[in-house]
């Protein structure tokens, strides 16, 4: 149902733009590689290719059944060798420019899916985004794409995307956070031995955003893969055992190993007039919570002002006083606890340095940071300004079968050799479904006939790389393929890319904010630096892939669970004979009702095909759009769909009252001054509806508002008493053309009924309605019901409010205008005079002036 929602939204926008006269490209394809298909195939003992094509066929039937206006002539699957040979070519272009490389790395490993995960694919609690398994840490040689080379552009150009709210602020914030640029300093802590042999261990560099807390440093912690730790582990069996065990610990573990006989010196001790505590040697630990790829793989432990450091210190040095060196700006030192007390609240924000800090005391955090860097950046180079980024290079290696093979051949003589362009694609070997019953990790490793090959450089025996690419590599560029889908020679023609790209409107879920969307931006910027897309969409586009981004909410289903056990209940386990009072069949108890993301395991899924077969595609589409704003979660309530059915029925009956028209002989609207008040009210409503619907479909994408506006217009058309066929035709024609993008088949049939059967013209060859220039006549009025504390006092006729007042979010001007118009009437003037001097708590104007309530 989630797919049906997003494709319905996209189809409505595409049809709307088509009726506005735009040249619309609305293609469809299949992102078909990946773990879900492979795991499903393993469960059934079939080849993933067969399983994928079978499901693509089913999905295509569903999309055709939903009345989507997709351009099927551009259809392709990412698992087709004719497509993925171009993915391999783009990989080789990246490799040629030094942006694809192989390196040993401590990586996230999914023990259920048996493959490596990128950092972006592990959630904040350390679980796989796909399988839900706890990710393990292992060291493997992997392929990476150097996305960090584009980090500056990826961050700076977010400001470009934020213009006119073209990208949701939430997505922009998530990407800024993931890129994670932070400014600070690199401080150098000298290491020394406490033993009699006076061994030296050089120094450790630490990146910190808080040089102002340097007096509060009480220990140094190194990552388990820090070069010094690796060296020492070869000589220290206990350390080696700790490191091996630490690889299986979560990243937030506070385990630690104290390096015996090694201490660090606070660099601030090298300058004069500093507190005595700064000269105290610092213990050095190995700790899993320190990330090797953050800064220099080392942290300075400040337990007084960092939550993680505090928890680590309390575990390993419980009872040792904690140094408090920063206080809030507006807090007196007399209100602080003893500086070296362990009974205090942790203060982690910038502030004022306390008196324990010697000559730094009284400085602000920013001033102290500048002083520390300036004082330590002399001849000893103990400090230097620096910036750090959270983002790391994109790990794309996957130890699975169902993905694009990495086009590299490994030769003992020549090393890693790219497969020549002319030899692409490197196709996956054809494996029988029986193999997949074994569930033994990566089948490519044991496909010897496929692995063994010749080196392209020296022609000696060599082996293919057995990793496949993360499926996000495919989705990071496949939208570009749509501009030239049948090009066998290159991914796409630069001329066609320049003519069509970037994508004007892109719909996708918020869950891809730091996965697909960030990767797509990276690939687009790289391809704009190549000959494939040299214009990058023009100077104003900055090589961005998507001009406008719309993020739709998920679809949640009604979910029942056992209140005693929490077990999700199957549909047959719940008695819904009384919908408002469901009962568990086995016990007669009331189940726990919640709305959850649709899932097979929660038994709350809805088959879109069944819904379409029951109610029709157009009714289902309209119901989806009406239930919730595009960006919000849609709670699927099928029983409410009858309201849309009834609405369509009313529209159908309107056509019974109108004579059939010829498209080339449509009745013209009489002069406005000749319209009756009711006819003018209908005319004005049509104008307001056209304006509102056009704004909703082109700017705000408030699809539920579109449905609401069209229902109101329908109600006015059905309630008007007139024999003026021209105004009725104008209103009905406008209604159908505005509804057509939402309910294409229904409106086509209505359009045919409204016109001569021989006209043969589709409603989609007609222009979308536009408002008629000019303000409405001043003599057109509406009834205004005047209430006092919710009770009707009288009703008077006042003019229809000007358009600018109706659109203004600030209702104070509209309120003043309505009161002034009421006062112009005799009855209104008398009533307002009788309450002169009374202070109203508030005055509420409803429906543009149709009701006004004086509350006091």
PDB file of N, CA, C and O in Angstrom, residues 437-472:
ATOM      1  N   UNK A 437      19.754 -23.308  -1.480  1.00  0.00           N
ATOM      2  CA  UNK A 437      19.244 -23.972  -0.281  1.00  0.00           C
ATOM      3  C   UNK A 437      20.342 -24.128   0.772  1.00  0.00           C
ATOM      4  O   UNK A 437      20.064 -24.330   1.945  1.00  0.00           O
ATOM      5  N   UNK A 438      21.584 -23.994   0.341  1.00  0.00           N
ATOM      6  CA  UNK A 438      22.689 -24.239   1.271  1.00  0.00           C
ATOM      7  C   UNK A 438      22.931 -23.055   2.204  1.00  0.00           C
ATOM      8  O   UNK A 438      23.516 -23.190   3.252  1.00  0.00           O
ATOM      9  N   UNK A 439      22.527 -21.873   1.816  1.00  0.00           N
ATOM     10  CA  UNK A 439      22.636 -20.677   2.649  1.00  0.00           C
ATOM     11  C   UNK A 439      24.061 -20.507   3.171  1.00  0.00           C
ATOM     12  O   UNK A 439      24.263 -20.191   4.342  1.00  0.00           O
ATOM     13  N   UNK A 440      25.038 -20.670   2.338  1.00  0.00           N
ATOM     14  CA  UNK A 440      26.424 -20.649   2.789  1.00  0.00           C
ATOM     15  C   UNK A 440      27.172 -19.376   2.490  1.00  0.00           C
ATOM     16  O   UNK A 440      28.327 -19.434   2.091  1.00  0.00           O
ATOM     17  N   UNK A 441      26.557 -18.212   2.688  1.00  0.00           N
ATOM     18  CA  UNK A 441      27.265 -16.967   2.447  1.00  0.00           C
ATOM     19  C   UNK A 441      27.315 -16.603   0.973  1.00  0.00           C
ATOM     20  O   UNK A 441      26.319 -16.695   0.268  1.00  0.00           O
ATOM     21  N   UNK A 442      28.488 -16.219   0.490  1.00  0.00           N
ATOM     22  CA  UNK A 442      28.634 -15.722  -0.878  1.00  0.00           C
ATOM     23  C   UNK A 442      28.903 -16.873  -1.846  1.00  0.00           C
ATOM     24  O   UNK A 442      29.991 -17.450  -1.840  1.00  0.00           O
ATOM     25  N   UNK A 443      27.957 -17.186  -2.738  1.00  0.00           N
ATOM     26  CA  UNK A 443      28.177 -18.297  -3.678  1.00  0.00           C
ATOM     27  C   UNK A 443      29.234 -17.995  -4.723  1.00  0.00           C
ATOM     28  O   UNK A 443      29.785 -18.915  -5.325  1.00  0.00           O
ATOM     29  N   UNK A 444      29.549 -16.733  -4.952  1.00  0.00           N
ATOM     30  CA  UNK A 444      30.538 -16.396  -5.986  1.00  0.00           C
ATOM     31  C   UNK A 444      31.924 -16.917  -5.618  1.00  0.00           C
ATOM     32  O   UNK A 444      32.731 -17.230  -6.504  1.00  0.00           O
ATOM     33  N   UNK A 445      32.221 -17.015  -4.323  1.00  0.00           N
ATOM     34  CA  UNK A 445      33.541 -17.474  -3.905  1.00  0.00           C
ATOM     35  C   UNK A 445      33.800 -18.919  -4.327  1.00  0.00           C
ATOM     36  O   UNK A 445      34.958 -19.309  -4.539  1.00  0.00           O
ATOM     37  N   UNK A 446      32.738 -19.716  -4.424  1.00  0.00           N
ATOM     38  CA  UNK A 446      32.908 -21.125  -4.785  1.00  0.00           C
ATOM     39  C   UNK A 446      32.557 -21.404  -6.251  1.00  0.00           C
ATOM     40  O   UNK A 446      32.614 -22.555  -6.681  1.00  0.00           O
ATOM     41  N   UNK A 447      32.234 -20.375  -7.017  1.00  0.00           N
ATOM     42  CA  UNK A 447      31.935 -20.549  -8.448  1.00  0.00           C
ATOM     43  C   UNK A 447      33.246 -20.485  -9.228  1.00  0.00           C
ATOM     44  O   UNK A 447      33.556 -19.496  -9.905  1.00  0.00           O
ATOM     45  N   UNK A 448      34.042 -21.556  -9.117  1.00  0.00           N
ATOM     46  CA  UNK A 448      35.413 -21.548  -9.644  1.00  0.00           C
ATOM     47  C   UNK A 448      35.475 -21.258 -11.144  1.00  0.00           C
ATOM     48  O   UNK A 448      36.385 -20.565 -11.613  1.00  0.00           O
ATOM     49  N   UNK A 449      34.563 -21.816 -11.915  1.00  0.00           N
ATOM     50  CA  UNK A 449      34.590 -21.575 -13.361  1.00  0.00           C
ATOM     51  C   UNK A 449      34.435 -20.091 -13.681  1.00  0.00           C
ATOM     52  O   UNK A 449      34.941 -19.609 -14.708  1.00  0.00           O
ATOM     53  N   UNK A 450      33.713 -19.378 -12.811  1.00  0.00           N
ATOM     54  CA  UNK A 450      33.503 -17.938 -13.030  1.00  0.00           C
ATOM     55  C   UNK A 450      34.665 -17.126 -12.460  1.00  0.00           C
ATOM     56  O   UNK A 450      35.111 -16.150 -13.065  1.00  0.00           O
ATOM     57  N   UNK A 451      35.166 -17.545 -11.304  1.00  0.00           N
ATOM     58  CA  UNK A 451      36.223 -16.787 -10.627  1.00  0.00           C
ATOM     59  C   UNK A 451      37.529 -16.823 -11.417  1.00  0.00           C
ATOM     60  O   UNK A 451      38.202 -15.798 -11.590  1.00  0.00           O
ATOM     61  N   UNK A 452      37.893 -18.011 -11.939  1.00  0.00           N
ATOM     62  CA  UNK A 452      39.172 -18.146 -12.650  1.00  0.00           C
ATOM     63  C   UNK A 452      39.103 -17.459 -14.005  1.00  0.00           C
ATOM     64  O   UNK A 452      38.190 -17.703 -14.798  1.00  0.00           O
ATOM     65  N   UNK A 453      40.090 -16.612 -14.294  1.00  0.00           N
ATOM     66  CA  UNK A 453      40.098 -15.870 -15.549  1.00  0.00           C
ATOM     67  C   UNK A 453      41.537 -15.493 -15.877  1.00  0.00           C
ATOM     68  O   UNK A 453      42.476 -15.941 -15.215  1.00  0.00           O
ATOM     69  N   UNK A 454      41.715 -14.665 -16.899  1.00  0.00           N
ATOM     70  CA  UNK A 454      43.049 -14.198 -17.297  1.00  0.00           C
ATOM     71  C   UNK A 454      43.198 -12.719 -16.956  1.00  0.00           C
ATOM     72  O   UNK A 454      42.241 -11.944 -17.056  1.00  0.00           O
ATOM     73  N   UNK A 455      44.401 -12.334 -16.593  1.00  0.00           N
ATOM     74  CA  UNK A 455      44.690 -10.934 -16.295  1.00  0.00           C
ATOM     75  C   UNK A 455      44.651 -10.108 -17.586  1.00  0.00           C
ATOM     76  O   UNK A 455      45.311 -10.473 -18.574  1.00  0.00           O
ATOM     77  N   UNK A 456      43.915  -9.021 -17.654  1.00  0.00           N
ATOM     78  CA  UNK A 456      43.856  -8.199 -18.870  1.00  0.00           C
ATOM     79  C   UNK A 456      45.194  -7.564 -19.222  1.00  0.00           C
ATOM     80  O   UNK A 456      45.410  -7.195 -20.378  1.00  0.00           O
ATOM     81  N   UNK A 457      46.110  -7.450 -18.213  1.00  0.00           N
ATOM     82  CA  UNK A 457      47.388  -6.790 -18.467  1.00  0.00           C
ATOM     83  C   UNK A 457      48.474  -7.751 -18.925  1.00  0.00           C
ATOM     84  O   UNK A 457      49.167  -7.504 -19.917  1.00  0.00           O
ATOM     85  N   UNK A 458      48.626  -8.894 -18.224  1.00  0.00           N
ATOM     86  CA  UNK A 458      49.742  -9.800 -18.537  1.00  0.00           C
ATOM     87  C   UNK A 458      49.287 -11.162 -19.049  1.00  0.00           C
ATOM     88  O   UNK A 458      50.120 -12.014 -19.372  1.00  0.00           O
ATOM     89  N   UNK A 459      47.988 -11.373 -19.080  1.00  0.00           N
ATOM     90  CA  UNK A 459      47.394 -12.607 -19.616  1.00  0.00           C
ATOM     91  C   UNK A 459      47.706 -13.843 -18.771  1.00  0.00           C
ATOM     92  O   UNK A 459      47.505 -14.964 -19.213  1.00  0.00           O
ATOM     93  N   UNK A 460      48.210 -13.640 -17.560  1.00  0.00           N
ATOM     94  CA  UNK A 460      48.469 -14.788 -16.687  1.00  0.00           C
ATOM     95  C   UNK A 460      47.189 -15.127 -15.924  1.00  0.00           C
ATOM     96  O   UNK A 460      46.205 -14.381 -15.947  1.00  0.00           O
ATOM     97  N   UNK A 461      47.200 -16.277 -15.240  1.00  0.00           N
ATOM     98  CA  UNK A 461      46.019 -16.691 -14.501  1.00  0.00           C
ATOM     99  C   UNK A 461      45.732 -15.701 -13.367  1.00  0.00           C
ATOM    100  O   UNK A 461      46.638 -15.226 -12.685  1.00  0.00           O
ATOM    101  N   UNK A 462      44.454 -15.424 -13.197  1.00  0.00           N
ATOM    102  CA  UNK A 462      44.038 -14.447 -12.181  1.00  0.00           C
ATOM    103  C   UNK A 462      42.645 -14.828 -11.668  1.00  0.00           C
ATOM    104  O   UNK A 462      42.050 -15.810 -12.138  1.00  0.00           O
ATOM    105  N   UNK A 463      42.138 -14.046 -10.734  1.00  0.00           N
ATOM    106  CA  UNK A 463      40.818 -14.334 -10.149  1.00  0.00           C
ATOM    107  C   UNK A 463      39.959 -13.062 -10.125  1.00  0.00           C
ATOM    108  O   UNK A 463      40.457 -11.974  -9.883  1.00  0.00           O
ATOM    109  N   UNK A 464      38.692 -13.263 -10.401  1.00  0.00           N
ATOM    110  CA  UNK A 464      37.760 -12.137 -10.329  1.00  0.00           C
ATOM    111  C   UNK A 464      37.505 -11.752  -8.873  1.00  0.00           C
ATOM    112  O   UNK A 464      37.576 -12.586  -7.970  1.00  0.00           O
ATOM    113  N   UNK A 465      37.179 -10.494  -8.663  1.00  0.00           N
ATOM    114  CA  UNK A 465      36.720 -10.054  -7.349  1.00  0.00           C
ATOM    115  C   UNK A 465      35.340 -10.675  -7.099  1.00  0.00           C
ATOM    116  O   UNK A 465      34.468 -10.641  -7.972  1.00  0.00           O
ATOM    117  N   UNK A 466      35.151 -11.260  -5.940  1.00  0.00           N
ATOM    118  CA  UNK A 466      33.900 -11.972  -5.675  1.00  0.00           C
ATOM    119  C   UNK A 466      32.882 -11.131  -4.893  1.00  0.00           C
ATOM    120  O   UNK A 466      31.791 -11.611  -4.598  1.00  0.00           O
ATOM    121  N   UNK A 467      33.230  -9.895  -4.547  1.00  0.00           N
ATOM    122  CA  UNK A 467      32.247  -9.020  -3.906  1.00  0.00           C
ATOM    123  C   UNK A 467      31.305  -8.438  -4.956  1.00  0.00           C
ATOM    124  O   UNK A 467      31.673  -8.289  -6.132  1.00  0.00           O
ATOM    125  N   UNK A 468      30.104  -8.136  -4.535  1.00  0.00           N
ATOM    126  CA  UNK A 468      29.172  -7.381  -5.380  1.00  0.00           C
ATOM    127  C   UNK A 468      28.942  -6.020  -4.731  1.00  0.00           C
ATOM    128  O   UNK A 468      29.259  -5.797  -3.570  1.00  0.00           O
ATOM    129  N   UNK A 469      28.361  -5.104  -5.512  1.00  0.00           N
ATOM    130  CA  UNK A 469      28.186  -3.737  -5.019  1.00  0.00           C
ATOM    131  C   UNK A 469      26.897  -3.604  -4.209  1.00  0.00           C
ATOM    132  O   UNK A 469      25.888  -4.250  -4.497  1.00  0.00           O
ATOM    133  N   UNK A 470      26.986  -2.741  -3.215  1.00  0.00           N
ATOM    134  CA  UNK A 470      25.795  -2.321  -2.475  1.00  0.00           C
ATOM    135  C   UNK A 470      24.743  -1.853  -3.491  1.00  0.00           C
ATOM    136  O   UNK A 470      25.045  -1.126  -4.438  1.00  0.00           O
ATOM    137  N   UNK A 471      23.494  -2.286  -3.299  1.00  0.00           N
ATOM    138  CA  UNK A 471      22.446  -1.936  -4.257  1.00  0.00           C
ATOM    139  C   UNK A 471      22.204  -0.431  -4.349  1.00  0.00           C
ATOM    140  O   UNK A 471      21.645   0.056  -5.327  1.00  0.00           O
ATOM    141  N   UNK A 472      22.641   0.331  -3.338  1.00  0.00           N
ATOM    142  CA  UNK A 472      22.499   1.777  -3.411  1.00  0.00           C
ATOM    143  C   UNK A 472      23.371   2.385  -4.508  1.00  0.00           C
ATOM    144  O   UNK A 472      23.143   3.524  -4.908  1.00  0.00           O
TER     145      UNK A 472
END
